[in-house]
PDB file of C-alpha atoms in Angstrom:
ATOM      1  CA  MET T  21      29.865 -59.298-135.805  1.00  0.00           C
ATOM      2  CA  GLU T  22      30.102 -55.705-137.016  1.00  0.00           C
ATOM      3  CA  ALA T  23      26.315 -55.343-136.770  1.00  0.00           C
ATOM      4  CA  VAL T  24      26.324 -56.541-133.146  1.00  0.00           C
ATOM      5  CA  LEU T  25      29.087 -54.061-132.325  1.00  0.00           C
ATOM      6  CA  GLN T  26      27.088 -51.195-133.810  1.00  0.00           C
ATOM      7  CA  VAL T  27      23.977 -52.189-131.845  1.00  0.00           C
ATOM      8  CA  VAL T  28      25.937 -52.399-128.591  1.00  0.00           C
ATOM      9  CA  GLN T  29      27.623 -49.042-129.259  1.00  0.00           C
ATOM     10  CA  ARG T  30      24.249 -47.393-130.010  1.00  0.00           C
ATOM     11  CA  ILE T  31      22.736 -48.802-126.791  1.00  0.00           C
ATOM     12  CA  ASN T  32      25.808 -47.669-124.835  1.00  0.00           C
ATOM     13  CA  PHE T  33      25.527 -44.180-126.334  1.00  0.00           C
ATOM     14  CA  TYR T  34      21.908 -43.726-125.224  1.00  0.00           C
ATOM     15  CA  LEU T  35      22.417 -45.333-121.830  1.00  0.00           C
ATOM     16  CA  SER T  36      25.540 -43.403-120.857  1.00  0.00           C
ATOM     17  CA  ASP T  37      24.672 -40.051-122.428  1.00  0.00           C
ATOM     18  CA  TYR T  38      21.003 -39.762-121.595  1.00  0.00           C
ATOM     19  CA  ILE T  39      19.289 -42.394-119.491  1.00  0.00           C
ATOM     20  CA  LEU T  40      21.988 -43.040-116.867  1.00  0.00           C
ATOM     21  CA  VAL T  41      22.699 -39.347-116.280  1.00  0.00           C
ATOM     22  CA  PHE T  42      19.035 -38.525-115.697  1.00  0.00           C
ATOM     23  CA  LEU T  43      18.538 -41.598-113.499  1.00  0.00           C
ATOM     24  CA  LEU T  44      21.544 -40.777-111.317  1.00  0.00           C
ATOM     25  CA  ILE T  45      20.643 -37.108-110.936  1.00  0.00           C
ATOM     26  CA  GLY T  46      16.972 -37.939-110.407  1.00  0.00           C
ATOM     27  CA  THR T  47      17.745 -40.565-107.781  1.00  0.00           C
ATOM     28  CA  GLY T  48      20.095 -38.170-105.994  1.00  0.00           C
ATOM     29  CA  LEU T  49      17.489 -35.405-106.032  1.00  0.00           C
ATOM     30  CA  TYR T  50      14.789 -37.783-104.801  1.00  0.00           C
ATOM     31  CA  PHE T  51      16.859 -39.059-101.875  1.00  0.00           C
ATOM     32  CA  SER T  52      18.087 -35.535-101.062  1.00  0.00           C
ATOM     33  CA  VAL T  53      14.516 -34.288-100.761  1.00  0.00           C
ATOM     34  CA  ARG T  54      13.267 -37.403 -98.935  1.00  0.00           C
ATOM     35  CA  THR T  55      16.109 -37.227 -96.384  1.00  0.00           C
ATOM     36  CA  ARG T  56      15.709 -33.429 -96.090  1.00  0.00           C
ATOM     37  CA  PHE T  57      19.203 -32.903 -97.526  1.00  0.00           C
ATOM     38  CA  VAL T  58      21.036 -35.157 -95.087  1.00  0.00           C
ATOM     39  CA  GLN T  59      24.321 -34.219 -96.765  1.00  0.00           C
ATOM     40  CA  VAL T  60      23.919 -30.627 -95.488  1.00  0.00           C
ATOM     41  CA  ARG T  61      21.920 -31.246 -92.325  1.00  0.00           C
ATOM     42  CA  CYS T  62      24.307 -33.810 -90.826  1.00  0.00           C
ATOM     43  CA  PHE T  63      27.603 -32.535 -92.241  1.00  0.00           C
ATOM     44  CA  GLY T  64      28.917 -31.293 -88.878  1.00  0.00           C
ATOM     45  CA  GLU T  65      27.988 -34.535 -87.147  1.00  0.00           C
ATOM     46  CA  GLY T  66      29.775 -36.528 -89.844  1.00  0.00           C
ATOM     47  CA  MET T  67      32.947 -34.442 -89.549  1.00  0.00           C
ATOM     48  CA  ARG T  68      32.938 -34.840 -85.765  1.00  0.00           C
ATOM     49  CA  ALA T  69      32.457 -38.592 -86.107  1.00  0.00           C
ATOM     50  CA  VAL T  70      35.340 -38.905 -88.570  1.00  0.00           C
ATOM     51  CA  PHE T  71      37.781 -36.331 -87.241  1.00  0.00           C
ATOM     52  CA  GLY T  72      36.567 -35.772 -83.664  1.00  0.00           C
ATOM     53  CA  GLU T  73      39.167 -37.978 -82.014  1.00  0.00           C
ATOM     54  CA  PHE T  74      41.351 -38.387 -85.065  1.00  0.00           C
ATOM     55  CA  ASN T  75      45.056 -38.838 -84.590  1.00  0.00           C
ATOM     56  CA  MET T  76      47.779 -40.560 -86.559  1.00  0.00           C
ATOM     57  CA  ARG T  77      49.127 -42.525 -83.590  1.00  0.00           C
ATOM     58  CA  GLY T  78      45.910 -43.133 -81.702  1.00  0.00           C
ATOM     59  CA  GLY T  79      45.294 -46.284 -79.784  1.00  0.00           C
ATOM     60  CA  ARG T  80      43.044 -49.007 -81.014  1.00  0.00           C
ATOM     61  CA  GLN T  81      39.329 -48.513 -80.613  1.00  0.00           C
ATOM     62  CA  LYS T  82      36.744 -51.135 -79.634  1.00  0.00           C
ATOM     63  CA  GLY T  83      36.756 -52.532 -83.178  1.00  0.00           C
ATOM     64  CA  GLY T  84      40.515 -53.097 -83.162  1.00  0.00           C
ATOM     65  CA  LEU T  85      41.377 -50.241 -85.563  1.00  0.00           C
ATOM     66  CA  SER T  86      42.998 -46.911 -84.849  1.00  0.00           C
ATOM     67  CA  SER T  87      41.080 -43.841 -86.007  1.00  0.00           C
ATOM     68  CA  PHE T  88      43.501 -43.380 -88.925  1.00  0.00           C
ATOM     69  CA  GLN T  89      43.082 -47.010 -90.040  1.00  0.00           C
ATOM     70  CA  ALA T  90      39.294 -46.723 -89.866  1.00  0.00           C
ATOM     71  CA  LEU T  91      39.350 -43.486 -91.879  1.00  0.00           C
ATOM     72  CA  THR T  92      41.611 -44.832 -94.621  1.00  0.00           C
ATOM     73  CA  THR T  93      39.611 -48.066 -94.859  1.00  0.00           C
ATOM     74  CA  ALA T  94      36.350 -46.149 -95.216  1.00  0.00           C
ATOM     75  CA  ILE T  95      37.812 -43.859 -97.885  1.00  0.00           C
ATOM     76  CA  ALA T  96      39.258 -46.806 -99.804  1.00  0.00           C
ATOM     77  CA  ALA T  97      35.878 -48.544 -99.760  1.00  0.00           C
ATOM     78  CA  GLN T  98      34.131 -45.523-101.279  1.00  0.00           C
ATOM     79  CA  VAL T  99      36.707 -44.064-103.651  1.00  0.00           C
ATOM     80  CA  GLY T 100      38.641 -46.822-105.370  1.00  0.00           C
ATOM     81  CA  THR T 101      41.125 -46.553-108.210  1.00  0.00           C
ATOM     82  CA  GLY T 102      38.420 -46.295-110.876  1.00  0.00           C
ATOM     83  CA  ASN T 103      37.078 -43.058-109.443  1.00  0.00           C
ATOM     84  CA  ILE T 104      40.533 -41.490-109.394  1.00  0.00           C
ATOM     85  CA  ILE T 105      41.176 -42.471-113.012  1.00  0.00           C
ATOM     86  CA  GLY T 106      37.660 -41.368-113.967  1.00  0.00           C
ATOM     87  CA  ALA T 107      38.207 -37.912-112.474  1.00  0.00           C
ATOM     88  CA  CYS T 108      41.507 -37.544-114.328  1.00  0.00           C
ATOM     89  CA  GLY T 109      39.854 -38.610-117.575  1.00  0.00           C
ATOM     90  CA  ALA T 110      36.956 -36.195-117.055  1.00  0.00           C
ATOM     91  CA  ILE T 111      39.324 -33.276-116.500  1.00  0.00           C
ATOM     92  CA  LEU T 112      41.393 -34.311-119.508  1.00  0.00           C
ATOM     93  CA  LEU T 113      38.365 -34.537-121.810  1.00  0.00           C
ATOM     94  CA  GLY T 114      36.068 -31.913-120.312  1.00  0.00           C
ATOM     95  CA  GLY T 115      38.477 -29.347-118.931  1.00  0.00           C
ATOM     96  CA  PRO T 116      38.308 -27.667-115.540  1.00  0.00           C
ATOM     97  CA  GLY T 117      34.507 -27.282-115.800  1.00  0.00           C
ATOM     98  CA  ALA T 118      34.230 -31.018-115.289  1.00  0.00           C
ATOM     99  CA  ILE T 119      35.240 -30.525-111.651  1.00  0.00           C
ATOM    100  CA  PHE T 120      32.131 -28.409-111.034  1.00  0.00           C
ATOM    101  CA  TRP T 121      29.838 -31.086-112.437  1.00  0.00           C
ATOM    102  CA  MET T 122      31.631 -33.782-110.460  1.00  0.00           C
ATOM    103  CA  TRP T 123      30.940 -31.775-107.292  1.00  0.00           C
ATOM    104  CA  ILE T 124      27.254 -31.433-108.201  1.00  0.00           C
ATOM    105  CA  ILE T 125      26.894 -35.147-108.881  1.00  0.00           C
ATOM    106  CA  ALA T 126      28.871 -35.980-105.716  1.00  0.00           C
ATOM    107  CA  PHE T 127      26.588 -33.735-103.652  1.00  0.00           C
ATOM    108  CA  PHE T 128      23.491 -35.638-104.730  1.00  0.00           C
ATOM    109  CA  GLY T 129      25.386 -38.927-104.644  1.00  0.00           C
ATOM    110  CA  MET T 130      25.915 -38.444-100.905  1.00  0.00           C
ATOM    111  CA  ALA T 131      22.185 -38.787-100.309  1.00  0.00           C
ATOM    112  CA  THR T 132      22.111 -41.877-102.525  1.00  0.00           C
ATOM    113  CA  ILE T 133      24.924 -43.630-100.624  1.00  0.00           C
ATOM    114  CA  TYR T 134      23.286 -42.631 -97.336  1.00  0.00           C
ATOM    115  CA  ALA T 135      19.993 -44.206 -98.424  1.00  0.00           C
ATOM    116  CA  GLU T 136      21.834 -47.342 -99.577  1.00  0.00           C
ATOM    117  CA  ALA T 137      23.667 -47.641 -96.254  1.00  0.00           C
ATOM    118  CA  VAL T 138      20.465 -47.170 -94.256  1.00  0.00           C
ATOM    119  CA  LEU T 139      18.658 -49.799 -96.318  1.00  0.00           C
ATOM    120  CA  ALA T 140      21.574 -52.200 -95.900  1.00  0.00           C
ATOM    121  CA  GLN T 141      21.423 -51.761 -92.120  1.00  0.00           C
ATOM    122  CA  GLU T 142      17.650 -52.134 -92.047  1.00  0.00           C
ATOM    123  CA  THR T 143      17.658 -55.362 -94.047  1.00  0.00           C
ATOM    124  CA  ARG T 144      20.707 -57.084 -92.578  1.00  0.00           C
ATOM    125  CA  ARG T 145      20.205 -60.408 -90.895  1.00  0.00           C
ATOM    126  CA  VAL T 146      22.235 -61.767 -87.989  1.00  0.00           C
ATOM    127  CA  ALA T 147      22.465 -65.566 -87.922  1.00  0.00           C
ATOM    128  CA  GLU T 148      22.532 -67.609 -84.735  1.00  0.00           C
ATOM    129  CA  ASP T 149      26.314 -68.035 -85.028  1.00  0.00           C
ATOM    130  CA  GLY T 150      26.758 -64.239 -85.077  1.00  0.00           C
ATOM    131  CA  SER T 151      27.528 -63.879 -88.785  1.00  0.00           C
ATOM    132  CA  VAL T 152      25.867 -60.966 -90.565  1.00  0.00           C
ATOM    133  CA  SER T 153      24.293 -61.084 -94.031  1.00  0.00           C
ATOM    134  CA  GLY T 154      23.308 -57.973 -95.903  1.00  0.00           C
ATOM    135  CA  GLY T 155      24.275 -55.327 -98.407  1.00  0.00           C
ATOM    136  CA  PRO T 156      22.931 -54.041-101.722  1.00  0.00           C
ATOM    137  CA  VAL T 157      22.781 -57.412-103.471  1.00  0.00           C
ATOM    138  CA  TYR T 158      21.101 -59.040-100.487  1.00  0.00           C
ATOM    139  CA  LEU T 159      18.629 -56.147-100.348  1.00  0.00           C
ATOM    140  CA  SER T 160      17.805 -56.559-104.037  1.00  0.00           C
ATOM    141  CA  LEU T 161      17.331 -60.306-103.731  1.00  0.00           C
ATOM    142  CA  ILE T 162      14.999 -60.259-100.717  1.00  0.00           C
ATOM    143  CA  HIS T 163      12.600 -57.845-102.447  1.00  0.00           C
ATOM    144  CA  ILE T 164      11.997 -59.871-105.620  1.00  0.00           C
ATOM    145  CA  SER T 165       9.806 -62.911-106.066  1.00  0.00           C
ATOM    146  CA  GLU T 166      11.195 -66.439-105.826  1.00  0.00           C
ATOM    147  CA  PRO T 167      10.958 -67.289-109.575  1.00  0.00           C
ATOM    148  CA  THR T 168      12.663 -64.032-110.537  1.00  0.00           C
ATOM    149  CA  ARG T 169      15.327 -64.600-107.868  1.00  0.00           C
ATOM    150  CA  ARG T 170      16.168 -67.994-109.373  1.00  0.00           C
ATOM    151  CA  VAL T 171      16.648 -66.441-112.806  1.00  0.00           C
ATOM    152  CA  VAL T 172      18.820 -63.589-111.452  1.00  0.00           C
ATOM    153  CA  ILE T 173      21.038 -65.882-109.397  1.00  0.00           C
ATOM    154  CA  SER T 174      21.518 -68.411-112.184  1.00  0.00           C
TER     155      SER T 174
END
């Protein structure tokens, strides 16, 4: 059992310290360039969409949510408790310089989440009863062959 633990720890070391970092930064750079830096180009439009008619006591919109409820739901979907704890841990272990690197990664991560959201909208399917199917897992499954899909699902 000790040998298995050492193998898993060695794999984790290389994945988290080298491969994953370069993949995340590379993917963010790729999508930033391909979208012509959507995180800068459309920043004003995004702020107007989020805060344009923002108020704490606003009436319900077409979707049944007030602007404050929609904002807090969207933030909760993207942030989560793990990210808050992760940021605290990074500052604790890496010092204040960790904040700078979190901003850099977040900047390129914006283009990645934008690309994911666009792909999810492009590949969503609306059934006859009005229900919608889609999302990252659905996107991954429709682009792989049937035999591979069976193995992944099982």
